Amino acid sequence: MATYHAIAAVGEAICRLLGDGCPRAEFPAAQFKVIQANDYQTGPMKEGVSLFQYRVGINGSQRNRPARVAPDGRRYRPSLPLDLYYLLTPWGEQAVKQQRLLGWAMRLLEDTAILPAGLLNAAGPEHDTFRPSETVELICEPLSIQDITGVWQGLRADWQLSVTYVARLVLLDSDLELAGGPPVQAHQFTLAKEAAS
């Protein structure tokens, strides 16, 4: 149950997590940033890890959610459940540097598979995108060779060592309140006599 800033906040939070956890003794110049598709043509950095969001999908198992009820009892249209799909790519001047960066990043993300609201809110200018109790689950979800080839062909870039992740169940809240009458207090039934035949 987050505001529409949530999509951007998740990617920024992942990069912040990587930046804060980076072993600077081994990777002193590493950068961590969200990139766009055209950044792959030029190479977004000399050393570090990039995060490219290649897809947004509706979470099918949570599609038919009930109305959202605010703490004051008002009812709003159901939250929109999204899954966010990312391509995580290590960059380095040697293959071994890329492989080490990828191994370290994957281990860190596996160790922090649940992104808390504090991390999600710290990334963006809007510090109340997620409620304090909200979290987002980050899962490594490898694509088939055919699917990952399709992603790279779509990027029109040389194939780079990469791994895919999905951030599950990012709930975007609606501000549209559902109309409704006052709560039902009592039912009144009227019985009529049956007409004689």
mmCIF file with all atom_site columns, N, CA, C and O in Angstrom, residues 2-10 12-13 16 117-131 134:
data_model
loop_
_atom_site.group_PDB
_atom_site.id
_atom_site.type_symbol
_atom_site.label_atom_id
_atom_site.label_alt_id
_atom_site.label_comp_id
_atom_site.label_asym_id
_atom_site.label_entity_id
_atom_site.label_seq_id
_atom_site.pdbx_PDB_ins_code
_atom_site.Cartn_x
_atom_site.Cartn_y
_atom_site.Cartn_z
_atom_site.occupancy
_atom_site.B_iso_or_equiv
_atom_site.pdbx_formal_charge
_atom_site.auth_seq_id
_atom_site.auth_comp_id
_atom_site.auth_asym_id
_atom_site.auth_atom_id
_atom_site.pdbx_PDB_model_num
ATOM 1   N N  . ALA A 1 2   ? 1.317  1.621  -1.178 1.00 0.00 ? 2   ALA A N  1
ATOM 2   C CA . ALA A 1 2   ? 2.251  2.733  -1.309 1.00 0.00 ? 2   ALA A CA 1
ATOM 3   C C  . ALA A 1 2   ? 1.725  3.723  -2.336 1.00 0.00 ? 2   ALA A C  1
ATOM 4   O O  . ALA A 1 2   ? 0.792  3.432  -3.080 1.00 0.00 ? 2   ALA A O  1
ATOM 5   N N  . THR A 1 3   ? 2.343  4.873  -2.384 1.00 0.00 ? 3   THR A N  1
ATOM 6   C CA . THR A 1 3   ? 1.966  5.870  -3.375 1.00 0.00 ? 3   THR A CA 1
ATOM 7   C C  . THR A 1 3   ? 2.567  5.503  -4.728 1.00 0.00 ? 3   THR A C  1
ATOM 8   O O  . THR A 1 3   ? 3.358  4.563  -4.842 1.00 0.00 ? 3   THR A O  1
ATOM 9   N N  . TYR A 1 4   ? 2.210  6.273  -5.751 1.00 0.00 ? 4   TYR A N  1
ATOM 10  C CA . TYR A 1 4   ? 2.698  5.977  -7.096 1.00 0.00 ? 4   TYR A CA 1
ATOM 11  C C  . TYR A 1 4   ? 4.203  6.173  -7.240 1.00 0.00 ? 4   TYR A C  1
ATOM 12  O O  . TYR A 1 4   ? 4.801  5.770  -8.233 1.00 0.00 ? 4   TYR A O  1
ATOM 13  N N  . HIS A 1 5   ? 4.860  6.750  -6.242 1.00 0.00 ? 5   HIS A N  1
ATOM 14  C CA . HIS A 1 5   ? 6.321  6.885  -6.270 1.00 0.00 ? 5   HIS A CA 1
ATOM 15  C C  . HIS A 1 5   ? 7.027  5.560  -6.023 1.00 0.00 ? 5   HIS A C  1
ATOM 16  O O  . HIS A 1 5   ? 8.246  5.469  -6.129 1.00 0.00 ? 5   HIS A O  1
ATOM 17  N N  . ALA A 1 6   ? 6.281  4.519  -5.683 1.00 0.00 ? 6   ALA A N  1
ATOM 18  C CA . ALA A 1 6   ? 6.867  3.252  -5.250 1.00 0.00 ? 6   ALA A CA 1
ATOM 19  C C  . ALA A 1 6   ? 7.725  2.596  -6.321 1.00 0.00 ? 6   ALA A C  1
ATOM 20  O O  . ALA A 1 6   ? 8.764  2.007  -6.011 1.00 0.00 ? 6   ALA A O  1
ATOM 21  N N  . ILE A 1 7   ? 7.328  2.662  -7.584 1.00 0.00 ? 7   ILE A N  1
ATOM 22  C CA . ILE A 1 7   ? 8.103  2.006  -8.647 1.00 0.00 ? 7   ILE A CA 1
ATOM 23  C C  . ILE A 1 7   ? 9.520  2.565  -8.672 1.00 0.00 ? 7   ILE A C  1
ATOM 24  O O  . ILE A 1 7   ? 10.494 1.810  -8.686 1.00 0.00 ? 7   ILE A O  1
ATOM 25  N N  . ALA A 1 8   ? 9.645  3.862  -8.662 1.00 0.00 ? 8   ALA A N  1
ATOM 26  C CA . ALA A 1 8   ? 10.974 4.482  -8.661 1.00 0.00 ? 8   ALA A CA 1
ATOM 27  C C  . ALA A 1 8   ? 11.711 4.208  -7.362 1.00 0.00 ? 8   ALA A C  1
ATOM 28  O O  . ALA A 1 8   ? 12.928 3.976  -7.350 1.00 0.00 ? 8   ALA A O  1
ATOM 29  N N  . ALA A 1 9   ? 10.993 4.207  -6.244 1.00 0.00 ? 9   ALA A N  1
ATOM 30  C CA . ALA A 1 9   ? 11.629 4.033  -4.939 1.00 0.00 ? 9   ALA A CA 1
ATOM 31  C C  . ALA A 1 9   ? 12.265 2.665  -4.784 1.00 0.00 ? 9   ALA A C  1
ATOM 32  O O  . ALA A 1 9   ? 13.323 2.534  -4.158 1.00 0.00 ? 9   ALA A O  1
ATOM 33  N N  . VAL A 1 10  ? 11.674 1.626  -5.366 1.00 0.00 ? 10  VAL A N  1
ATOM 34  C CA . VAL A 1 10  ? 12.225 0.272  -5.225 1.00 0.00 ? 10  VAL A CA 1
ATOM 35  C C  . VAL A 1 10  ? 13.587 0.177  -5.901 1.00 0.00 ? 10  VAL A C  1
ATOM 36  O O  . VAL A 1 10  ? 14.555 -0.314 -5.315 1.00 0.00 ? 10  VAL A O  1
ATOM 37  N N  . GLU A 1 12  ? 15.698 2.579  -6.648 1.00 0.00 ? 12  GLU A N  1
ATOM 38  C CA . GLU A 1 12  ? 16.661 3.404  -5.912 1.00 0.00 ? 12  GLU A CA 1
ATOM 39  C C  . GLU A 1 12  ? 17.080 2.741  -4.602 1.00 0.00 ? 12  GLU A C  1
ATOM 40  O O  . GLU A 1 12  ? 18.235 2.823  -4.190 1.00 0.00 ? 12  GLU A O  1
ATOM 41  N N  . ALA A 1 13  ? 16.144 2.060  -3.955 1.00 0.00 ? 13  ALA A N  1
ATOM 42  C CA . ALA A 1 13  ? 16.459 1.378  -2.701 1.00 0.00 ? 13  ALA A CA 1
ATOM 43  C C  . ALA A 1 13  ? 17.442 0.232  -2.927 1.00 0.00 ? 13  ALA A C  1
ATOM 44  O O  . ALA A 1 13  ? 18.352 0.018  -2.116 1.00 0.00 ? 13  ALA A O  1
ATOM 45  N N  . ARG A 1 16  ? 20.799 1.771  -3.380 1.00 0.00 ? 16  ARG A N  1
ATOM 46  C CA . ARG A 1 16  ? 21.288 2.281  -2.085 1.00 0.00 ? 16  ARG A CA 1
ATOM 47  C C  . ARG A 1 16  ? 21.799 1.128  -1.227 1.00 0.00 ? 16  ARG A C  1
ATOM 48  O O  . ARG A 1 16  ? 22.852 1.228  -0.587 1.00 0.00 ? 16  ARG A O  1
ATOM 49  N N  . ALA A 1 117 ? 10.550 -0.807 4.841  1.00 0.00 ? 117 ALA A N  1
ATOM 50  C CA . ALA A 1 117 ? 10.062 0.529  4.493  1.00 0.00 ? 117 ALA A CA 1
ATOM 51  C C  . ALA A 1 117 ? 11.107 1.599  4.735  1.00 0.00 ? 117 ALA A C  1
ATOM 52  O O  . ALA A 1 117 ? 11.200 2.558  3.974  1.00 0.00 ? 117 ALA A O  1
ATOM 53  N N  . GLY A 1 118 ? 11.923 1.464  5.773  1.00 0.00 ? 118 GLY A N  1
ATOM 54  C CA . GLY A 1 118 ? 12.962 2.457  6.049  1.00 0.00 ? 118 GLY A CA 1
ATOM 55  C C  . GLY A 1 118 ? 13.921 2.608  4.881  1.00 0.00 ? 118 GLY A C  1
ATOM 56  O O  . GLY A 1 118 ? 14.291 3.718  4.506  1.00 0.00 ? 118 GLY A O  1
ATOM 57  N N  . LEU A 1 119 ? 14.327 1.493  4.285  1.00 0.00 ? 119 LEU A N  1
ATOM 58  C CA . LEU A 1 119 ? 15.213 1.530  3.118  1.00 0.00 ? 119 LEU A CA 1
ATOM 59  C C  . LEU A 1 119 ? 14.463 2.047  1.897  1.00 0.00 ? 119 LEU A C  1
ATOM 60  O O  . LEU A 1 119 ? 14.974 2.877  1.140  1.00 0.00 ? 119 LEU A O  1
ATOM 61  N N  . LEU A 1 120 ? 13.249 1.585  1.688  1.00 0.00 ? 120 LEU A N  1
ATOM 62  C CA . LEU A 1 120 ? 12.458 1.993  0.521  1.00 0.00 ? 120 LEU A CA 1
ATOM 63  C C  . LEU A 1 120 ? 12.145 3.488  0.549  1.00 0.00 ? 120 LEU A C  1
ATOM 64  O O  . LEU A 1 120 ? 12.142 4.143  -0.484 1.00 0.00 ? 120 LEU A O  1
ATOM 65  N N  . ASN A 1 121 ? 11.889 4.035  1.722  1.00 0.00 ? 121 ASN A N  1
ATOM 66  C CA . ASN A 1 121 ? 11.559 5.455  1.828  1.00 0.00 ? 121 ASN A CA 1
ATOM 67  C C  . ASN A 1 121 ? 12.787 6.349  1.793  1.00 0.00 ? 121 ASN A C  1
ATOM 68  O O  . ASN A 1 121 ? 12.697 7.516  1.413  1.00 0.00 ? 121 ASN A O  1
ATOM 69  N N  . ALA A 1 122 ? 13.947 5.830  2.187  1.00 0.00 ? 122 ALA A N  1
ATOM 70  C CA . ALA A 1 122 ? 15.160 6.654  2.240  1.00 0.00 ? 122 ALA A CA 1
ATOM 71  C C  . ALA A 1 122 ? 15.687 7.004  0.863  1.00 0.00 ? 122 ALA A C  1
ATOM 72  O O  . ALA A 1 122 ? 16.430 7.967  0.707  1.00 0.00 ? 122 ALA A O  1
ATOM 73  N N  . ALA A 1 123 ? 15.309 6.237  -0.150 1.00 0.00 ? 123 ALA A N  1
ATOM 74  C CA . ALA A 1 123 ? 15.894 6.423  -1.475 1.00 0.00 ? 123 ALA A CA 1
ATOM 75  C C  . ALA A 1 123 ? 15.367 7.645  -2.214 1.00 0.00 ? 123 ALA A C  1
ATOM 76  O O  . ALA A 1 123 ? 16.089 8.250  -3.000 1.00 0.00 ? 123 ALA A O  1
ATOM 77  N N  . GLY A 1 124 ? 14.123 7.995  -1.999 1.00 0.00 ? 124 GLY A N  1
ATOM 78  C CA . GLY A 1 124 ? 13.545 9.056  -2.813 1.00 0.00 ? 124 GLY A CA 1
ATOM 79  C C  . GLY A 1 124 ? 13.288 10.337 -2.053 1.00 0.00 ? 124 GLY A C  1
ATOM 80  O O  . GLY A 1 124 ? 13.436 10.393 -0.839 1.00 0.00 ? 124 GLY A O  1
ATOM 81  N N  . PRO A 1 125 ? 12.884 11.396 -2.782 1.00 0.00 ? 125 PRO A N  1
ATOM 82  C CA . PRO A 1 125 ? 12.583 12.663 -2.126 1.00 0.00 ? 125 PRO A CA 1
ATOM 83  C C  . PRO A 1 125 ? 11.313 12.598 -1.283 1.00 0.00 ? 125 PRO A C  1
ATOM 84  O O  . PRO A 1 125 ? 11.154 13.355 -0.354 1.00 0.00 ? 125 PRO A O  1
ATOM 85  N N  . GLU A 1 126 ? 10.417 11.681 -1.613 1.00 0.00 ? 126 GLU A N  1
ATOM 86  C CA . GLU A 1 126 ? 9.194  11.522 -0.841 1.00 0.00 ? 126 GLU A CA 1
ATOM 87  C C  . GLU A 1 126 ? 9.454  10.449 0.211  1.00 0.00 ? 126 GLU A C  1
ATOM 88  O O  . GLU A 1 126 ? 9.553  9.274  -0.111 1.00 0.00 ? 126 GLU A O  1
ATOM 89  N N  . HIS A 1 127 ? 9.575  10.834 1.460  1.00 0.00 ? 127 HIS A N  1
ATOM 90  C CA . HIS A 1 127 ? 9.979  9.894  2.493  1.00 0.00 ? 127 HIS A CA 1
ATOM 91  C C  . HIS A 1 127 ? 8.819  9.144  3.126  1.00 0.00 ? 127 HIS A C  1
ATOM 92  O O  . HIS A 1 127 ? 9.003  8.454  4.109  1.00 0.00 ? 127 HIS A O  1
ATOM 93  N N  . ASP A 1 128 ? 7.620  9.253  2.555  1.00 0.00 ? 128 ASP A N  1
ATOM 94  C CA . ASP A 1 128 ? 6.490  8.508  3.090  1.00 0.00 ? 128 ASP A CA 1
ATOM 95  C C  . ASP A 1 128 ? 5.796  7.718  1.990  1.00 0.00 ? 128 ASP A C  1
ATOM 96  O O  . ASP A 1 128 ? 4.596  7.532  2.001  1.00 0.00 ? 128 ASP A O  1
ATOM 97  N N  . THR A 1 129 ? 6.574  7.232  1.030  1.00 0.00 ? 129 THR A N  1
ATOM 98  C CA . THR A 1 129 ? 6.016  6.445  -0.069 1.00 0.00 ? 129 THR A CA 1
ATOM 99  C C  . THR A 1 129 ? 5.424  5.145  0.453  1.00 0.00 ? 129 THR A C  1
ATOM 100 O O  . THR A 1 129 ? 4.342  4.735  0.060  1.00 0.00 ? 129 THR A O  1
ATOM 101 N N  . PHE A 1 130 ? 6.149  4.472  1.350  1.00 0.00 ? 130 PHE A N  1
ATOM 102 C CA . PHE A 1 130 ? 5.699  3.214  1.940  1.00 0.00 ? 130 PHE A CA 1
ATOM 103 C C  . PHE A 1 130 ? 5.345  3.432  3.410  1.00 0.00 ? 130 PHE A C  1
ATOM 104 O O  . PHE A 1 130 ? 6.014  4.196  4.098  1.00 0.00 ? 130 PHE A O  1
ATOM 105 N N  . ARG A 1 131 ? 4.318  2.731  3.878  1.00 0.00 ? 131 ARG A N  1
ATOM 106 C CA . ARG A 1 131 ? 3.973  2.784  5.294  1.00 0.00 ? 131 ARG A CA 1
ATOM 107 C C  . ARG A 1 131 ? 5.026  2.028  6.093  1.00 0.00 ? 131 ARG A C  1
ATOM 108 O O  . ARG A 1 131 ? 5.679  1.127  5.570  1.00 0.00 ? 131 ARG A O  1
ATOM 109 N N  . GLU A 1 134 ? 5.228  -1.786 5.739  1.00 0.00 ? 134 GLU A N  1
ATOM 110 C CA . GLU A 1 134 ? 5.318  -2.376 4.406  1.00 0.00 ? 134 GLU A CA 1
ATOM 111 C C  . GLU A 1 134 ? 6.719  -2.866 4.080  1.00 0.00 ? 134 GLU A C  1
ATOM 112 O O  . GLU A 1 134 ? 7.716  -2.279 4.506  1.00 0.00 ? 134 GLU A O  1
#
